[in-house]
Coordinates of C-alpha atoms and ligand atoms in Angstrom, one line a residue:
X1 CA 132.3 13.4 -34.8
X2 CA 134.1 10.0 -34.3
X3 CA 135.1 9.5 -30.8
X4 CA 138.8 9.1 -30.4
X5 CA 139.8 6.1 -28.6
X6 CA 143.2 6.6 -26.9
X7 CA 146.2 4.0 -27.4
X8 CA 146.0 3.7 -23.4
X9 CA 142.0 4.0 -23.7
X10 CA 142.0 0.1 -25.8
X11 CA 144.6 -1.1 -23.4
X12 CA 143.1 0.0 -19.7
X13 CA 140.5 -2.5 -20.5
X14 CA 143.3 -4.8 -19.2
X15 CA 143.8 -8.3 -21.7
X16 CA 140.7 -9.2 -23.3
X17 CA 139.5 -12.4 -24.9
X18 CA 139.6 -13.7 -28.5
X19 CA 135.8 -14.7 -28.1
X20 CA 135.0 -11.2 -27.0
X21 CA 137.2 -9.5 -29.5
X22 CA 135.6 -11.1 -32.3
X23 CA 132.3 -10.5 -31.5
X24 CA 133.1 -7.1 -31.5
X25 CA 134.5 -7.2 -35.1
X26 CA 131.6 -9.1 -36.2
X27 CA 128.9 -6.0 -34.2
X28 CA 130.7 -3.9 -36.5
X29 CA 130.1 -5.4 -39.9
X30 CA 126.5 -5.1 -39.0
X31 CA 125.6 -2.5 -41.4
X32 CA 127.7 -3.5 -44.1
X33 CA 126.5 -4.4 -47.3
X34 CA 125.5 -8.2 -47.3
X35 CA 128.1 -9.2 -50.1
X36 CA 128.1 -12.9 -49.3
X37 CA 124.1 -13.1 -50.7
X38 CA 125.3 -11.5 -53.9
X39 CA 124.1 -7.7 -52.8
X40 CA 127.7 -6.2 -54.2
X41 CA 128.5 -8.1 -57.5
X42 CA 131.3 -5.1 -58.7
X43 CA 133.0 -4.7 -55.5
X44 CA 133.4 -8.6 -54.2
X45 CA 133.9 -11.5 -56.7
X46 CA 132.3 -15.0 -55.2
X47 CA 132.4 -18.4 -56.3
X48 CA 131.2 -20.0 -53.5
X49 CA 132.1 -20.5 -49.5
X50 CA 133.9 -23.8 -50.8
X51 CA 136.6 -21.8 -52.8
X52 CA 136.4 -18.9 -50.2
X53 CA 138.0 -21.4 -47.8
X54 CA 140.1 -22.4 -50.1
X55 CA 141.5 -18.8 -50.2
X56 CA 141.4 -18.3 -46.7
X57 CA 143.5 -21.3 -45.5
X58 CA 146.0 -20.5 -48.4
X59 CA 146.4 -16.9 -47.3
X60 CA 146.8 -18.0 -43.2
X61 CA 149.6 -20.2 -44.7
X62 CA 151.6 -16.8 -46.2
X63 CA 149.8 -14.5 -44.1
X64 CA 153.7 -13.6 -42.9
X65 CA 155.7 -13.9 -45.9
X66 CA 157.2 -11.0 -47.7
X67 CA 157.0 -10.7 -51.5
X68 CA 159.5 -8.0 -50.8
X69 CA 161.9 -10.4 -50.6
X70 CA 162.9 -13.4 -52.7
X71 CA 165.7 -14.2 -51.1
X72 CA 164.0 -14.7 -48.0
X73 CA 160.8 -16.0 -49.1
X74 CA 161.6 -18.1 -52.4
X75 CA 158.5 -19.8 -52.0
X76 CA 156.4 -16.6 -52.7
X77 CA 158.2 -16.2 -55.3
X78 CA 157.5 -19.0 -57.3
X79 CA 154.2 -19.0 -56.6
X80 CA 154.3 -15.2 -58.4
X81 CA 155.9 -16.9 -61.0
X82 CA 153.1 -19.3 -61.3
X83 CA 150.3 -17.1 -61.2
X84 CA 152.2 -15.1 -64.1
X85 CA 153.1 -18.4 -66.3
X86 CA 149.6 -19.2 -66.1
X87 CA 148.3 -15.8 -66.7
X88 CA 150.2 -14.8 -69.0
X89 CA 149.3 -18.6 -71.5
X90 CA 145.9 -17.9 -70.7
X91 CA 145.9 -14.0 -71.9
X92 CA 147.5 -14.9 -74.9
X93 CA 151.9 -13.8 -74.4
X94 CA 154.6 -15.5 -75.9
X95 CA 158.0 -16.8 -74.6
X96 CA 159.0 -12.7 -74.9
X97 CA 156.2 -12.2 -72.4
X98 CA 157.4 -11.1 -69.2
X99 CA 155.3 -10.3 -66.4
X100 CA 154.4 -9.0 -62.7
X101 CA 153.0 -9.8 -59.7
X102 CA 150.8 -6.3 -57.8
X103 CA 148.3 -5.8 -54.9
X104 CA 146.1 -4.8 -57.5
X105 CA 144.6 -3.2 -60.6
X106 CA 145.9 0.4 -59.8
X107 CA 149.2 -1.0 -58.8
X108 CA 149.4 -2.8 -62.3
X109 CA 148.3 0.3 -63.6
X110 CA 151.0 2.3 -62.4
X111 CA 153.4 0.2 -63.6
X112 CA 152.4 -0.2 -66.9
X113 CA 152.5 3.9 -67.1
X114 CA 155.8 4.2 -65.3
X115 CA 157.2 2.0 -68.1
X116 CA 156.0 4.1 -71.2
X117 CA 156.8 7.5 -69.2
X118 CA 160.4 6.1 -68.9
X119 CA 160.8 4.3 -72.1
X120 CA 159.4 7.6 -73.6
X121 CA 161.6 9.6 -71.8
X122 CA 165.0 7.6 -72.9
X123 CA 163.8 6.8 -76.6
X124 CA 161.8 10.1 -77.4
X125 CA 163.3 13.0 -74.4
X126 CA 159.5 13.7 -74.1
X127 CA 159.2 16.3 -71.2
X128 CA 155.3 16.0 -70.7
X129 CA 154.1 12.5 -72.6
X130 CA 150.2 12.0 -73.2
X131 CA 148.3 8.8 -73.0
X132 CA 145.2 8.9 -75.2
X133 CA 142.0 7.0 -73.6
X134 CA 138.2 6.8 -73.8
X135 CA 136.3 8.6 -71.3
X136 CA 134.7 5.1 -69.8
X137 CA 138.4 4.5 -68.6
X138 CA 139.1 3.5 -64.9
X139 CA 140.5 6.7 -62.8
X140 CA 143.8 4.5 -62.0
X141 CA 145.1 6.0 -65.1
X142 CA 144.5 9.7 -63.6
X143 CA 145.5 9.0 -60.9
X144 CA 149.0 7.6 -61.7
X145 CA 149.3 10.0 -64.6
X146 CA 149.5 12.8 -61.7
X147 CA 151.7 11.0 -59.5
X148 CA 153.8 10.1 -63.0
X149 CA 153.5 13.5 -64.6
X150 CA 151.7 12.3 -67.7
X151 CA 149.0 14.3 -69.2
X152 CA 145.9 12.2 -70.2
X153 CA 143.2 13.2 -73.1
X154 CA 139.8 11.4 -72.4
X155 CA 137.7 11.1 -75.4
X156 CA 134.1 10.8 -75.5
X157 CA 133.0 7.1 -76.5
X158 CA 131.0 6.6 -79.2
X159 CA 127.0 5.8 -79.9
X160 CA 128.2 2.5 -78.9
X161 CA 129.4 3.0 -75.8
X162 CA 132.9 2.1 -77.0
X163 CA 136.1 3.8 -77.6
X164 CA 135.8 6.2 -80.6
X165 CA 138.8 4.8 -82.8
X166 CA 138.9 7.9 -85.3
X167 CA 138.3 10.6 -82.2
X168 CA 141.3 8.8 -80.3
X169 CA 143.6 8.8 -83.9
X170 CA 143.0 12.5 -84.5
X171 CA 144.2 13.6 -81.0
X172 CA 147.8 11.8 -81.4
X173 CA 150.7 14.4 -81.4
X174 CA 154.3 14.5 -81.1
X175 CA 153.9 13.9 -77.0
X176 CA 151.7 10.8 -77.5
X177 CA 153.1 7.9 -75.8
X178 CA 150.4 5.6 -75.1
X179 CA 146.6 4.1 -76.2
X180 CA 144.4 2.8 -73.8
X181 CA 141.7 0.7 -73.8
X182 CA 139.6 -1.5 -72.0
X183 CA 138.2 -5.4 -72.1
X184 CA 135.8 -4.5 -70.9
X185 CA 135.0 -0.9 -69.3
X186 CA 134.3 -0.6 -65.6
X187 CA 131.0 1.6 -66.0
X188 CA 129.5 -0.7 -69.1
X189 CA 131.3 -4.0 -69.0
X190 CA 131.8 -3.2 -72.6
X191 CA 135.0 -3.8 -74.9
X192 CA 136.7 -1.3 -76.6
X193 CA 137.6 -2.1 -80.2
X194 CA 141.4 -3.2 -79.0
X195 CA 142.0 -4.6 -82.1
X196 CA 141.9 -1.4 -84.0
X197 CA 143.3 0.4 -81.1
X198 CA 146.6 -1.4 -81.3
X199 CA 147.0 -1.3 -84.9
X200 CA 146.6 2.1 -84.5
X201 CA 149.0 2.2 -81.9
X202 CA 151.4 0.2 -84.0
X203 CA 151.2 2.4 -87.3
X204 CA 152.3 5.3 -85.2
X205 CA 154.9 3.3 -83.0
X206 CA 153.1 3.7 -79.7
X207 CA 152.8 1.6 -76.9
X208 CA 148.9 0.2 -76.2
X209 CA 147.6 -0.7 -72.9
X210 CA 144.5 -3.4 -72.6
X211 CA 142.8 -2.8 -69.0
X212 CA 141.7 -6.2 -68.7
X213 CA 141.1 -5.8 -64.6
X214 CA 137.8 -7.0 -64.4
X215 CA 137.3 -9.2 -67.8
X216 CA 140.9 -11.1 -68.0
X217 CA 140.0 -13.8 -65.7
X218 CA 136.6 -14.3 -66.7
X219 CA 136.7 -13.4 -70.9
X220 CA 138.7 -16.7 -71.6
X221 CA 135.8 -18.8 -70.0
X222 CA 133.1 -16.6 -71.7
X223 CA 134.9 -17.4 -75.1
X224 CA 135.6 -20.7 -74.2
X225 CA 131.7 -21.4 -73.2
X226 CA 130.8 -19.8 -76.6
X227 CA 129.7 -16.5 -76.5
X228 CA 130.9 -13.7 -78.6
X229 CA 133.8 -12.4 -77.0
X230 CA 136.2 -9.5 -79.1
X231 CA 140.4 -10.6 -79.8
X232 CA 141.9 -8.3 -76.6
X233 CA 144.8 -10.0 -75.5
X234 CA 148.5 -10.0 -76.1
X235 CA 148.2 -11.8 -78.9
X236 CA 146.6 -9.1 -80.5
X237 CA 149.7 -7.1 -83.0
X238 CA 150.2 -3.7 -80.8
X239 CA 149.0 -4.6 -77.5
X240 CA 152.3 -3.9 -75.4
X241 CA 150.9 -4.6 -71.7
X242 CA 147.5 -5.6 -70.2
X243 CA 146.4 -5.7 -66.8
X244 CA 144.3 -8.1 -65.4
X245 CA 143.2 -8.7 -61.7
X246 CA 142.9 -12.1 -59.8
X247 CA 141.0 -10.6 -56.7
X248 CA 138.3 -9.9 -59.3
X249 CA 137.1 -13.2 -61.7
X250 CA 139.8 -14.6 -60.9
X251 CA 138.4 -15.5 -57.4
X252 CA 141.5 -14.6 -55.0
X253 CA 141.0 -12.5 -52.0
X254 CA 142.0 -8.7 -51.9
X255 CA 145.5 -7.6 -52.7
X256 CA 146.7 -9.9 -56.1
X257 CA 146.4 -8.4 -59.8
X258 CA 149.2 -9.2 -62.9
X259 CA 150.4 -6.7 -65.2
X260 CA 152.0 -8.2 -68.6
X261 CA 154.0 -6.5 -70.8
X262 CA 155.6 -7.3 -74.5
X263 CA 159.4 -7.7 -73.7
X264 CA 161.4 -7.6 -70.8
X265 CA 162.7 -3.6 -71.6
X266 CA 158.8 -2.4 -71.1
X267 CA 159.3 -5.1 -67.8
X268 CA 162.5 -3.3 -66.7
X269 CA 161.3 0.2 -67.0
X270 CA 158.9 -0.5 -64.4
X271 CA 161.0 -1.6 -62.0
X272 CA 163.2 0.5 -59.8
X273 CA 166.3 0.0 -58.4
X274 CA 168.7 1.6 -55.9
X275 CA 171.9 1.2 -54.0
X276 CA 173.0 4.3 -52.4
X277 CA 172.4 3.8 -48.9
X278 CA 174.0 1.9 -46.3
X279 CA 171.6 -1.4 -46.6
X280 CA 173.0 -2.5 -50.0
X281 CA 170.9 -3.0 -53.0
X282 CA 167.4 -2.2 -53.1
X283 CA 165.5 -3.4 -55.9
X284 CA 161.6 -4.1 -56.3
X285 CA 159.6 -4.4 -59.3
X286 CA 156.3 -3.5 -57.5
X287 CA 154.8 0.2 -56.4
X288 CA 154.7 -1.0 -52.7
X289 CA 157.4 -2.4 -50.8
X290 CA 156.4 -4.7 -47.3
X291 CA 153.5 -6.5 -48.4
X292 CA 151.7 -9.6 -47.5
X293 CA 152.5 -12.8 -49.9
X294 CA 148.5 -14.2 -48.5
X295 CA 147.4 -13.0 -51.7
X296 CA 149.8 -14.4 -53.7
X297 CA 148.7 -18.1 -52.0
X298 CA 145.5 -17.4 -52.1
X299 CA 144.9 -17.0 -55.7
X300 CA 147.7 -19.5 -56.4
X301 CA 145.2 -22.0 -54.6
X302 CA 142.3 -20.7 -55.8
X303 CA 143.3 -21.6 -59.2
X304 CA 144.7 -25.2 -58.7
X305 CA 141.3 -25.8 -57.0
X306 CA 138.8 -24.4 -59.1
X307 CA 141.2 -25.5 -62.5
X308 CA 139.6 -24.7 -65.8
X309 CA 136.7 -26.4 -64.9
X310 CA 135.8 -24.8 -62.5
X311 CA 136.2 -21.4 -63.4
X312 CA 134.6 -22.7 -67.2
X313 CA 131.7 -23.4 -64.5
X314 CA 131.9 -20.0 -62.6
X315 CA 131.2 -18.6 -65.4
X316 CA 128.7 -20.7 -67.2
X317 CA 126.4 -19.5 -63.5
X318 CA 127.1 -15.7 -63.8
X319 CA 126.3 -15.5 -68.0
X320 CA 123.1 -17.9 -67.2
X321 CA 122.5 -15.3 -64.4
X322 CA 123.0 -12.3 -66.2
X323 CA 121.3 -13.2 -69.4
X324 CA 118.1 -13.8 -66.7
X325 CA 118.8 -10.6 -65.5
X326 CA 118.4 -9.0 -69.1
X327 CA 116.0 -10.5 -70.0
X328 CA 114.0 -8.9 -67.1
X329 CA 115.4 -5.7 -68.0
X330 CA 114.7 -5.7 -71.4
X331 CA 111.2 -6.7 -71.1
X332 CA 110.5 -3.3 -69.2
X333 CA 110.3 -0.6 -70.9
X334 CA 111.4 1.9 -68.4
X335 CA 115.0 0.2 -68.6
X336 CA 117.3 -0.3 -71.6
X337 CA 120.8 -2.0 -71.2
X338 CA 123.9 -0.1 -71.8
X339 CA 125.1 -1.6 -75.2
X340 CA 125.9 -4.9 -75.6
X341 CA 127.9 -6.6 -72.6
X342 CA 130.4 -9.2 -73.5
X343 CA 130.8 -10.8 -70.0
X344 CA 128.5 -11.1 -66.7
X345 CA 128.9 -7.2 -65.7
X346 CA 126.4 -4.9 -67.3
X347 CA 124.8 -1.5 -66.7
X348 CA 121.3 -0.6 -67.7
X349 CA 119.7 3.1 -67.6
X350 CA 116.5 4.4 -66.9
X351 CA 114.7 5.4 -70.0
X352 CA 111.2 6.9 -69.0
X353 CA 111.7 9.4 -66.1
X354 CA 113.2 8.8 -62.8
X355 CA 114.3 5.9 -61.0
X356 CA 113.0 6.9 -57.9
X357 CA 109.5 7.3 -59.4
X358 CA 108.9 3.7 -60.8
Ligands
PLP401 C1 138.9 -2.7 -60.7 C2 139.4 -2.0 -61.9 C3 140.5 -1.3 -61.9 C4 141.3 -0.9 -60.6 O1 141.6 -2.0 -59.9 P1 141.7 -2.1 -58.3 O2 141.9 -3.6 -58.2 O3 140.5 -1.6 -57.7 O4 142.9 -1.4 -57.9 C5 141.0 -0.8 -63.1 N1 140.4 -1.0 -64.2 C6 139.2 -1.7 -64.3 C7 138.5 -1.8 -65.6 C8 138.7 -2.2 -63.2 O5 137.5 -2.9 -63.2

């Protein structure tokens, strides 16, 4: 049982001092996982104490501020619209490209499936639409699909590891509104074949979602540096939105992710919009309403101060690493990697017996 500490119970202590209070904070991380030496590589993204500063100074500027509002806070707002001009050149939009600003993949993923449940619903009066996926899908999409009212099919990926393209085609019906896939997975850091996805998509006039959370800040540099990486982004003909989160490779702290869509109807019909209570219009184009802008600055910072450079050398470290790391695993022949990973995450399995024996 937790003990319960009573609202009066922290406050008969009387006042107490920063010093003190902090140390108690710190005490309390003792037993987390030691992230900073590299222990939790697919739960917190680090490029260094330098740009972790960096970050941290940004977000105490705009700890305060209120994406929630524009009006009062312009300055959030264009640093949203820089992060999203930036994002969406570097994920490969156009001038139709229209984009926004979330406190994170599942927020971008919600938004991206409240816009084809609505478009749906006014182009094609479907009562209970489907979105067709892979089974190595992130749960956002379940998640939102029961908040939304959507009814997902997970298919079974193929010997590859990768989204079965003829297994996805064959379960498209008359409720179908939606193909996912991912750049890369979450489980396998491997890419779907979004190509063929979204010309699938197209042939049967769907929409096609790219989950680009963890690869779309990092795949770019991969490419860039040379190695083998698949066509995933908007340019791709069919892709209709793609999410892609800046608290991951993109080296921001917690709370910042974009979601891009085609044209600005898919951007509309994620938005909602409201003016029947006393307060006058209330209008937001994210899930959450009071939030911090800190995240906004400090990935807005982050990327002015590591520049292409330094992300092109972010990345140059973490492939370097990982292809040390396979290299390792692959010369043991208990392990065998999962497929074969386009970016720094990958995911090996134990081939001869149990882990716990070797
Ligand atoms: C992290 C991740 C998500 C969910 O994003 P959160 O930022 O945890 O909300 C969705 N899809 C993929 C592929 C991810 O890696």
């Amino acid at each position: 049982m937790v003990k319960r500490e009573s609202f009066n119970g922290a406050m008969t202590a009387g006042r107490r001092k920063w010093d003190e209070i902090r140390a108690e904070l710190v005490e309390r991380q003792a037993s987390d996982v030691a992230w900073q030496e590299g222990r939790l590589q697919g739960l917190n993204h680090f490029a260094g104490q330098d740009v972790f500063n960096v970050a941290m100074k940004a977000y105490e500027l705009y700890a305060s501020t209120n994406p929630v509002s524009a009006r009062a806070f312009p300055s959030v707002g264009t640093l949203q619209d820089d992060l999203l001009s930036s994002s969406i050149s570097l994920l490969g939009g156009s001038e139709e490209t229209q984009g926004t600003v979330t406190s994170g993949g599942t927020e971008s993923i919600f938004l991206a499936l409240k816009s084809a449940r609505d478009i749906a619903q006014i182009t094609r009066k479907i009562s209970v639409p489907e979105i067709i996926m892979p089974s190595t899908a992130h749960p956002a999409f379940d998640k939102h699909a029961s908040y939304l009212g959507i009814r997902v099919v997970r298919v079974p990926v193929g010997p590859n590891y990768r989204a079965d393209v003829e297994q996805m085609k064959g379960q498209i019906n008359s409720q179908t509104i939606m193909l996912v896939g991912s750049a890369p997975c979450y489980p396998y850091g491997l890419f779907d074949p979004i190509e063929e996805l979204a010309s699938i998509a197209l042939e049967a006039d769907l929409l096609m979602h790219v989950d680009a959370c963890v690869g779309g800040f990092q795949a770019p540099f991969v490419r860039k540096l040379g190695y083998p990486v698949p066509d995933f982004d908007m340019s791709v003909a069919g892709v209709t939105s793609l999410s892609a989160d800046l608290h991951k490779y993109g080296f921001a702290l917690k709370g910042v992710s974009v979601v891009l869509f085609k044209d600005a109807a898919l951007k509309k019909a994620s938005t909602f919009s409201f003016d029947n209570w006393p307060r006058g219009r209330y209008q937001t184009d994210t899930f959450s309403g009071t939030r911090s802008g800190g995240p906004v600055a400090a990935a807005w910072a982050v990327m002015r101060y590591l520049g292409e450079e330094g992300y092109l050398e972010v990345s140059k470290t973490l492939m370097g690493l990982r292809d040390q790391a396979r290299e390792i695993i692959e010369d043991n022949s208990n392990f065998r990697i999962i497929g074969t990973p386009e970016l720094s995450l990958m995911a090996f399995t134990v081939e001869n017996g149990d882990l716990g024996n070797l």
